Amino acid sequence: MTLPAPRPGLMEITPYKGGESSAEGVARILKLSSNENPLGASPRAIAAIRAAAEEAHRYPDGGASRLRDAIAARYDLPKDGLICGNGSDELLSLLVHAYCKAGDEIVYSEHGFLMYALAAMANDVTPVKAPETELTADVDALLAAVTPKTRIVFLANPNNPTGSYLAESEVRRLREGLPDGVLLVIDAAYAEYVSRNDYEPGAALVAERDDTVMTRTFSKIHGLAALRLGWLYGPPGVVDVLHRVRGPFNVNAIAQAAGIAALADEAWLDKARAHNDYWLPELTAALTAIGLTVPPSVGNFLLLRFPGGADQAAAANAFLTKRGVLIRGMAAYGLAESLRATIGSDEENRILIDMLTEFMAGQAADG
């Protein structure tokens, strides 16, 4: 028998690997590797999940109509500009599939989300990185990377894993500088955590144009990562195209029910945001004090840069993993000297500080 051959180029893709969730020989795990909400999902969402499970034998609403109603009401958006997906990852991939052909290019910032490049390569599209300035997307560099082959520019705002963001004025400058026919995709997965006055997640720009979309997710502040639920706001014409290429039941019924309930629980979102607002500066200060460089972050995570470079970062990761504290290596993002840590629970954050303090002290003694 002859093994069927995949499309050319597919075997060059390194599969996306999420944050680690287990460590050999360790009973208790503190998982700070995937930017999850340490408080979990809203109690209302959990109740909705349990209730929806009773109807697990029924097909879901293929158009996620009630969920789109809830999103439209919550964010004051037109329903015909909304589409839901199996996580925002699915929607990002569908955009490449729908708007790019083999040989085209997509552009994204140097340390942007890995899924942009993976979605491109899966469709025989070339991913092009634009240099960043101080770990922040550079509008001029993004524009300079655009060629006649460019079909999509992806902008993670805020960006994972750097935690940086672009002000609304800079995002508008990017859009105005792009050629006609190039789609701007604003990935605002962490928008709910940002409290800066000059930040706007992208909805205002989408409302004004036919060539810009915004993606969002329920995986982060809503605490529904296990259910894979995301949404996109865009011009009706773009949404119509995506409805034509998505799967007929791409969002399961349990996820839809949980999303509706999560949107209604404002108090839970306020609690999650307040927890993050407290610990983001606390962790930044504590980890800076022990010798790490911690760039400013507006998300629910921190990038930790080690003065000893990639070897020291790898040693720190191994040290933490052995003790059941899981954070994430950043070599795949071109940041081998760095690790990324989620803002965890009160206890998890204190343990992380203690463990890294012990590690850095040991490094100083050995040095």
Coordinates of C-alpha atoms in Angstrom, one line a residue:
M1 CA 0.0 0.0 0.0
T2 CA 1.1 3.6 -0.7
L3 CA 0.6 6.2 2.0
P4 CA -1.5 9.1 0.6
A5 CA 0.5 12.2 0.1
P6 CA -0.7 15.4 1.8
R7 CA -0.7 18.8 0.1
P8 CA 2.8 20.2 -0.6
G9 CA 4.1 22.2 2.3
L10 CA 1.8 20.8 5.0
M11 CA 4.6 18.6 6.5
E12 CA 6.6 21.7 7.0
I13 CA 4.1 23.0 9.6
T14 CA 5.1 22.5 13.3
P15 CA 1.7 21.8 15.0
Y16 CA 0.6 24.3 17.6
K17 CA 1.3 23.2 21.1
G18 CA -0.7 24.7 24.0
G19 CA 0.7 25.3 27.4
E20 CA 1.7 22.3 29.5
S21 CA -0.8 21.0 32.0
S22 CA 1.1 18.1 33.6
A23 CA 4.5 17.3 34.9
E24 CA 5.9 13.8 35.4
G25 CA 6.1 12.8 39.0
V26 CA 4.3 15.9 40.3
A27 CA 1.0 15.4 42.1
R28 CA -0.2 19.0 42.4
I29 CA 0.0 21.2 39.4
L30 CA -0.2 25.0 39.3
K31 CA -1.0 25.7 35.6
L32 CA 0.0 29.2 34.6
S33 CA 0.9 28.4 31.0
S34 CA -2.2 29.2 29.0
N35 CA -3.6 32.6 30.0
E36 CA -6.7 31.1 31.6
N37 CA -9.0 32.9 34.1
P38 CA -7.8 31.7 37.5
L39 CA -11.3 32.4 39.0
G40 CA -12.9 30.0 36.4
A41 CA -16.2 30.5 34.6
S42 CA -19.2 32.4 35.9
P43 CA -21.5 30.4 38.1
R44 CA -24.3 31.3 35.7
A45 CA -22.4 29.8 32.8
I46 CA -21.7 26.6 34.7
A47 CA -25.4 26.3 35.5
A48 CA -26.2 26.8 31.8
I49 CA -23.6 24.1 30.9
R50 CA -25.3 21.6 33.2
A51 CA -28.8 22.5 31.9
A52 CA -27.7 22.3 28.2
A53 CA -26.1 18.9 28.8
E54 CA -29.6 17.5 29.2
E55 CA -30.2 18.2 25.5
A56 CA -26.9 16.9 24.3
H57 CA -28.7 14.6 21.8
R58 CA -30.0 17.6 19.9
Y59 CA -28.1 19.4 17.2
P60 CA -27.1 23.0 18.0
D61 CA -28.5 26.1 16.4
G62 CA -26.3 26.3 13.3
G63 CA -26.3 30.0 13.2
A64 CA -25.9 30.6 16.9
S65 CA -28.8 33.1 16.6
R66 CA -29.5 33.5 20.3
L67 CA -25.8 33.9 21.1
R68 CA -25.4 36.5 18.4
D69 CA -28.4 38.3 19.9
A70 CA -26.7 38.4 23.3
I71 CA -23.4 39.6 21.8
A72 CA -25.2 42.3 19.8
A73 CA -27.1 43.5 22.9
R74 CA -24.0 43.4 25.2
Y75 CA -21.7 45.4 22.8
D76 CA -24.4 47.4 20.8
L77 CA -23.4 45.8 17.5
P78 CA -25.5 44.8 14.5
K79 CA -26.4 41.1 14.5
D80 CA -25.8 40.7 10.8
G81 CA -22.2 41.7 11.4
L82 CA -21.6 38.9 13.8
I83 CA -20.5 35.3 13.4
C84 CA -19.5 32.7 16.0
G85 CA -16.8 30.1 15.8
N86 CA -15.2 27.1 17.5
G87 CA -12.9 29.5 19.2
S88 CA -11.6 32.6 17.5
D89 CA -8.8 30.3 16.1
E90 CA -11.4 28.8 13.7
L91 CA -12.5 32.3 12.5
L92 CA -8.9 33.4 12.0
S93 CA -8.3 30.2 9.9
L94 CA -11.5 30.7 7.9
L95 CA -10.4 34.2 7.0
V96 CA -7.2 33.0 5.4
H97 CA -9.1 30.1 3.7
A98 CA -11.7 32.5 2.3
Y99 CA -9.6 35.5 1.3
C100 CA -6.2 34.0 0.3
K101 CA -5.1 31.8 -2.5
A102 CA -1.9 29.8 -2.9
G103 CA 1.1 32.1 -3.3
D104 CA -0.5 35.1 -1.4
E105 CA 0.9 36.6 1.7
I106 CA -0.3 37.5 5.2
V107 CA 1.5 40.0 7.4
Y108 CA 1.8 40.0 11.2
S109 CA 4.1 41.5 13.8
E110 CA 7.3 39.7 14.8
H111 CA 6.2 38.3 18.1
G112 CA 2.5 37.9 17.1
F113 CA 0.2 35.0 17.8
L114 CA 1.5 31.8 16.2
M115 CA -1.9 30.8 14.8
Y116 CA -1.6 33.5 12.1
A117 CA 1.4 31.8 10.5
L118 CA -0.1 28.3 10.9
A119 CA -3.3 29.3 9.3
A120 CA -1.4 30.8 6.4
M121 CA 0.9 27.7 5.8
A122 CA -2.1 25.4 5.9
N123 CA -3.5 27.2 2.9
D124 CA -0.2 27.5 1.0
V125 CA 0.0 31.2 1.9
T126 CA 3.3 32.8 2.9
P127 CA 3.4 34.4 6.4
V128 CA 5.5 37.6 6.6
K129 CA 6.8 38.9 9.9
A130 CA 7.2 42.7 10.5
P131 CA 9.8 43.8 13.1
E132 CA 8.6 45.1 16.4
T133 CA 9.8 48.1 18.4
E134 CA 10.4 47.4 22.1
L135 CA 8.2 44.3 21.8
T136 CA 5.3 46.3 20.4
A137 CA 3.8 46.2 16.9
D138 CA 5.3 48.9 14.7
V139 CA 2.8 50.4 12.2
D140 CA 5.5 51.6 9.9
A141 CA 7.2 48.2 9.8
L142 CA 3.9 46.5 9.2
L143 CA 3.1 48.8 6.3
A144 CA 6.6 48.3 4.9
A145 CA 6.1 44.5 4.9
V146 CA 3.0 44.8 2.7
T147 CA 3.5 43.8 -1.0
P148 CA 1.1 43.3 -3.9
K149 CA 0.7 39.7 -2.7
T150 CA -0.6 40.7 0.7
R151 CA -4.2 39.9 1.3
I152 CA -4.5 40.0 5.2
V153 CA -2.7 41.9 8.0
F154 CA -3.2 40.4 11.4
L155 CA -2.9 42.6 14.5
A156 CA -3.1 41.1 17.9
N157 CA -4.2 44.0 20.1
P158 CA -3.3 43.5 22.9
N159 CA -0.5 41.1 21.8
N160 CA 0.2 37.7 23.2
P161 CA 2.9 37.0 24.4
T162 CA 4.4 40.5 24.9
G163 CA 1.4 42.1 26.6
S164 CA 1.8 45.3 24.6
Y165 CA -0.9 47.2 22.7
L166 CA -1.4 49.9 20.1
A167 CA -3.4 53.0 20.8
E168 CA -6.6 53.5 18.7
S169 CA -4.9 56.3 16.8
E170 CA -2.1 53.9 15.7
V171 CA -4.5 51.2 14.6
R172 CA -6.3 53.8 12.5
R173 CA -3.0 54.9 11.0
L174 CA -2.3 51.3 10.1
R175 CA -5.7 50.9 8.4
E176 CA -5.4 54.1 6.5
G177 CA -1.9 53.1 5.2
L178 CA -3.0 49.7 3.9
P179 CA -3.9 49.4 0.2
D180 CA -7.5 48.8 -0.9
G181 CA -8.4 45.2 -0.9
V182 CA -6.1 44.2 2.1
L183 CA -8.2 43.0 5.0
L184 CA -7.2 44.1 8.5
V185 CA -7.9 41.6 11.2
I186 CA -7.8 43.0 14.8
D187 CA -7.5 40.1 17.2
A188 CA -8.8 41.5 20.5
A189 CA -8.8 38.3 22.6
Y190 CA -7.7 40.2 25.7
A191 CA -9.7 43.4 25.2
E192 CA -11.7 43.0 28.4
Y193 CA -8.6 43.3 30.5
V194 CA -7.5 46.7 29.0
S195 CA -8.3 49.9 30.9
R196 CA -6.2 52.4 29.0
N197 CA -8.0 55.5 27.8
D198 CA -6.4 55.4 24.3
Y199 CA -7.4 51.7 23.6
E200 CA -10.3 50.6 21.5
P201 CA -10.8 47.0 20.6
G202 CA -11.6 47.6 17.0
A203 CA -15.4 47.8 16.8
A204 CA -15.5 51.5 16.0
L205 CA -13.1 51.0 13.0
V206 CA -15.1 48.0 11.8
A207 CA -18.3 50.1 11.8
E208 CA -16.8 52.6 9.5
R209 CA -15.2 50.3 6.9
D210 CA -15.8 47.3 4.6
D211 CA -12.2 46.0 4.9
T212 CA -11.7 45.5 8.7
V213 CA -12.8 42.8 11.2
M214 CA -12.5 42.3 14.9
T215 CA -12.2 38.9 16.6
R216 CA -13.0 38.1 20.3
T217 CA -13.1 35.1 22.5
F218 CA -14.8 33.6 25.5
S219 CA -11.7 31.7 26.5
K220 CA -10.0 34.4 28.5
I221 CA -11.9 36.6 30.9
H222 CA -15.1 34.6 30.5
G223 CA -13.2 31.4 31.6
L224 CA -14.8 29.2 28.9
A225 CA -11.5 27.9 27.3
A226 CA -12.7 24.3 27.4
L227 CA -15.7 25.0 25.3
R228 CA -13.9 26.7 22.4
L229 CA -16.1 29.7 21.7
G230 CA -15.2 32.9 19.8
W231 CA -16.9 35.5 17.7
L232 CA -16.2 38.0 14.9
Y233 CA -17.6 41.4 14.1
G234 CA -17.2 42.5 10.5
P235 CA -18.9 44.0 7.5
P236 CA -22.0 41.9 6.5
G237 CA -20.3 41.0 3.2
V238 CA -17.3 39.4 5.0
V239 CA -19.6 37.7 7.5
D240 CA -21.7 36.3 4.6
V241 CA -18.5 34.8 3.1
L242 CA -17.5 33.2 6.3
H243 CA -21.0 31.6 6.8
R244 CA -20.4 30.0 3.4
V245 CA -17.1 28.3 4.4
R246 CA -17.7 27.4 8.1
G247 CA -19.0 24.1 9.2
P248 CA -22.8 23.8 9.5
F249 CA -22.7 23.2 13.2
N250 CA -19.4 24.7 14.1
V251 CA -20.4 25.9 17.6
N252 CA -21.8 23.3 19.9
A253 CA -25.0 23.9 21.9
I254 CA -23.4 23.8 25.3
A255 CA -20.9 26.5 24.3
Q256 CA -23.7 28.7 23.0
A257 CA -25.7 28.4 26.2
A258 CA -22.6 29.1 28.4
G259 CA -21.7 32.1 26.3
I260 CA -25.2 33.6 26.7
A261 CA -25.1 33.1 30.4
A262 CA -21.5 34.5 30.7
L263 CA -22.4 37.7 28.9
A264 CA -25.2 38.3 31.4
D265 CA -23.0 38.0 34.5
E266 CA -21.4 41.4 34.6
A267 CA -20.5 41.0 38.3
W268 CA -18.3 38.0 37.5
L269 CA -16.5 39.9 34.8
D270 CA -15.9 42.8 37.2
K271 CA -14.5 40.3 39.8
A272 CA -12.2 38.7 37.3
R273 CA -11.0 42.1 36.0
A274 CA -10.4 43.4 39.6
H275 CA -8.3 40.4 40.4
N276 CA -6.2 40.9 37.4
D277 CA -5.9 44.7 38.0
Y278 CA -4.6 44.0 41.5
W279 CA -2.1 41.2 40.6
L280 CA -0.7 42.6 37.4
P281 CA 1.3 45.4 39.0
E282 CA 2.0 43.3 42.2
L283 CA 3.6 40.5 40.2
T284 CA 5.5 42.9 37.9
A285 CA 7.0 44.7 40.9
A286 CA 7.9 41.5 42.7
L287 CA 9.5 39.8 39.7
T288 CA 11.4 42.9 38.7
A289 CA 12.8 43.1 42.2
I290 CA 14.5 39.7 41.9
G291 CA 16.3 40.6 38.7
L292 CA 13.9 39.8 35.8
T293 CA 12.9 42.3 33.1
V294 CA 9.1 42.4 33.0
P295 CA 7.7 44.5 30.1
P296 CA 4.5 46.4 30.8
S297 CA 1.4 44.2 30.1
V298 CA -2.2 45.0 29.6
G299 CA -3.4 41.4 29.5
N300 CA -3.7 38.6 32.0
F301 CA -0.1 37.5 31.7
L302 CA 3.4 38.7 32.0
L303 CA 6.5 38.1 29.8
L304 CA 9.5 37.3 32.0
R305 CA 12.9 38.1 30.5
F306 CA 15.9 36.5 32.1
P307 CA 19.3 38.3 32.3
G308 CA 21.2 35.1 31.6
G309 CA 19.4 34.6 28.3
A310 CA 17.9 31.5 26.8
D311 CA 19.9 29.0 28.9
Q312 CA 18.8 30.7 32.1
A313 CA 15.1 30.8 30.9
A314 CA 15.2 27.1 30.1
A315 CA 16.8 26.3 33.5
A316 CA 14.1 28.4 35.3
N317 CA 11.4 26.6 33.3
A318 CA 12.8 23.2 34.3
F319 CA 13.2 24.4 38.0
L320 CA 9.5 25.4 38.1
T321 CA 8.2 22.4 36.3
K322 CA 9.9 20.0 38.7
R323 CA 8.0 21.7 41.5
G324 CA 4.7 21.6 39.6
V325 CA 4.6 25.3 38.6
L326 CA 3.9 25.4 34.8
I327 CA 4.6 28.5 32.8
R328 CA 5.4 28.7 29.1
G329 CA 8.6 28.9 27.1
M330 CA 8.7 31.5 24.4
A331 CA 11.3 30.1 22.0
A332 CA 8.6 29.5 19.3
Y333 CA 7.9 33.2 19.4
G334 CA 11.5 34.2 18.9
L335 CA 11.9 35.0 22.6
A336 CA 14.0 32.1 23.9
E337 CA 15.3 34.3 26.7
S338 CA 11.8 34.7 28.1
L339 CA 9.0 32.7 29.8
R340 CA 5.3 33.8 29.9
A341 CA 3.3 33.5 33.1
T342 CA -0.5 33.8 33.5
I343 CA -1.8 35.9 36.3
G344 CA -3.0 33.1 38.6
S345 CA -5.0 32.8 41.9
D346 CA -3.7 34.6 45.0
E347 CA -2.0 31.4 46.2
E348 CA -0.5 30.6 42.7
N349 CA 0.9 34.1 42.3
R350 CA 2.6 34.0 45.7
I351 CA 4.1 30.5 45.0
L352 CA 5.4 31.7 41.6
I353 CA 7.1 34.7 43.3
D354 CA 8.6 32.4 45.9
M355 CA 9.8 29.8 43.4
L356 CA 11.4 32.4 41.1
T357 CA 13.0 34.2 44.0
E358 CA 14.5 30.9 45.1
F359 CA 15.7 30.2 41.6
M360 CA 17.3 33.6 41.0
A361 CA 19.0 33.5 44.4
G362 CA 20.5 30.1 43.5
Q363 CA 21.7 31.4 40.2
A364 CA 23.4 34.3 42.0
A365 CA 25.1 32.0 44.4
D366 CA 26.3 29.7 41.6
G367 CA 27.6 32.6 39.6

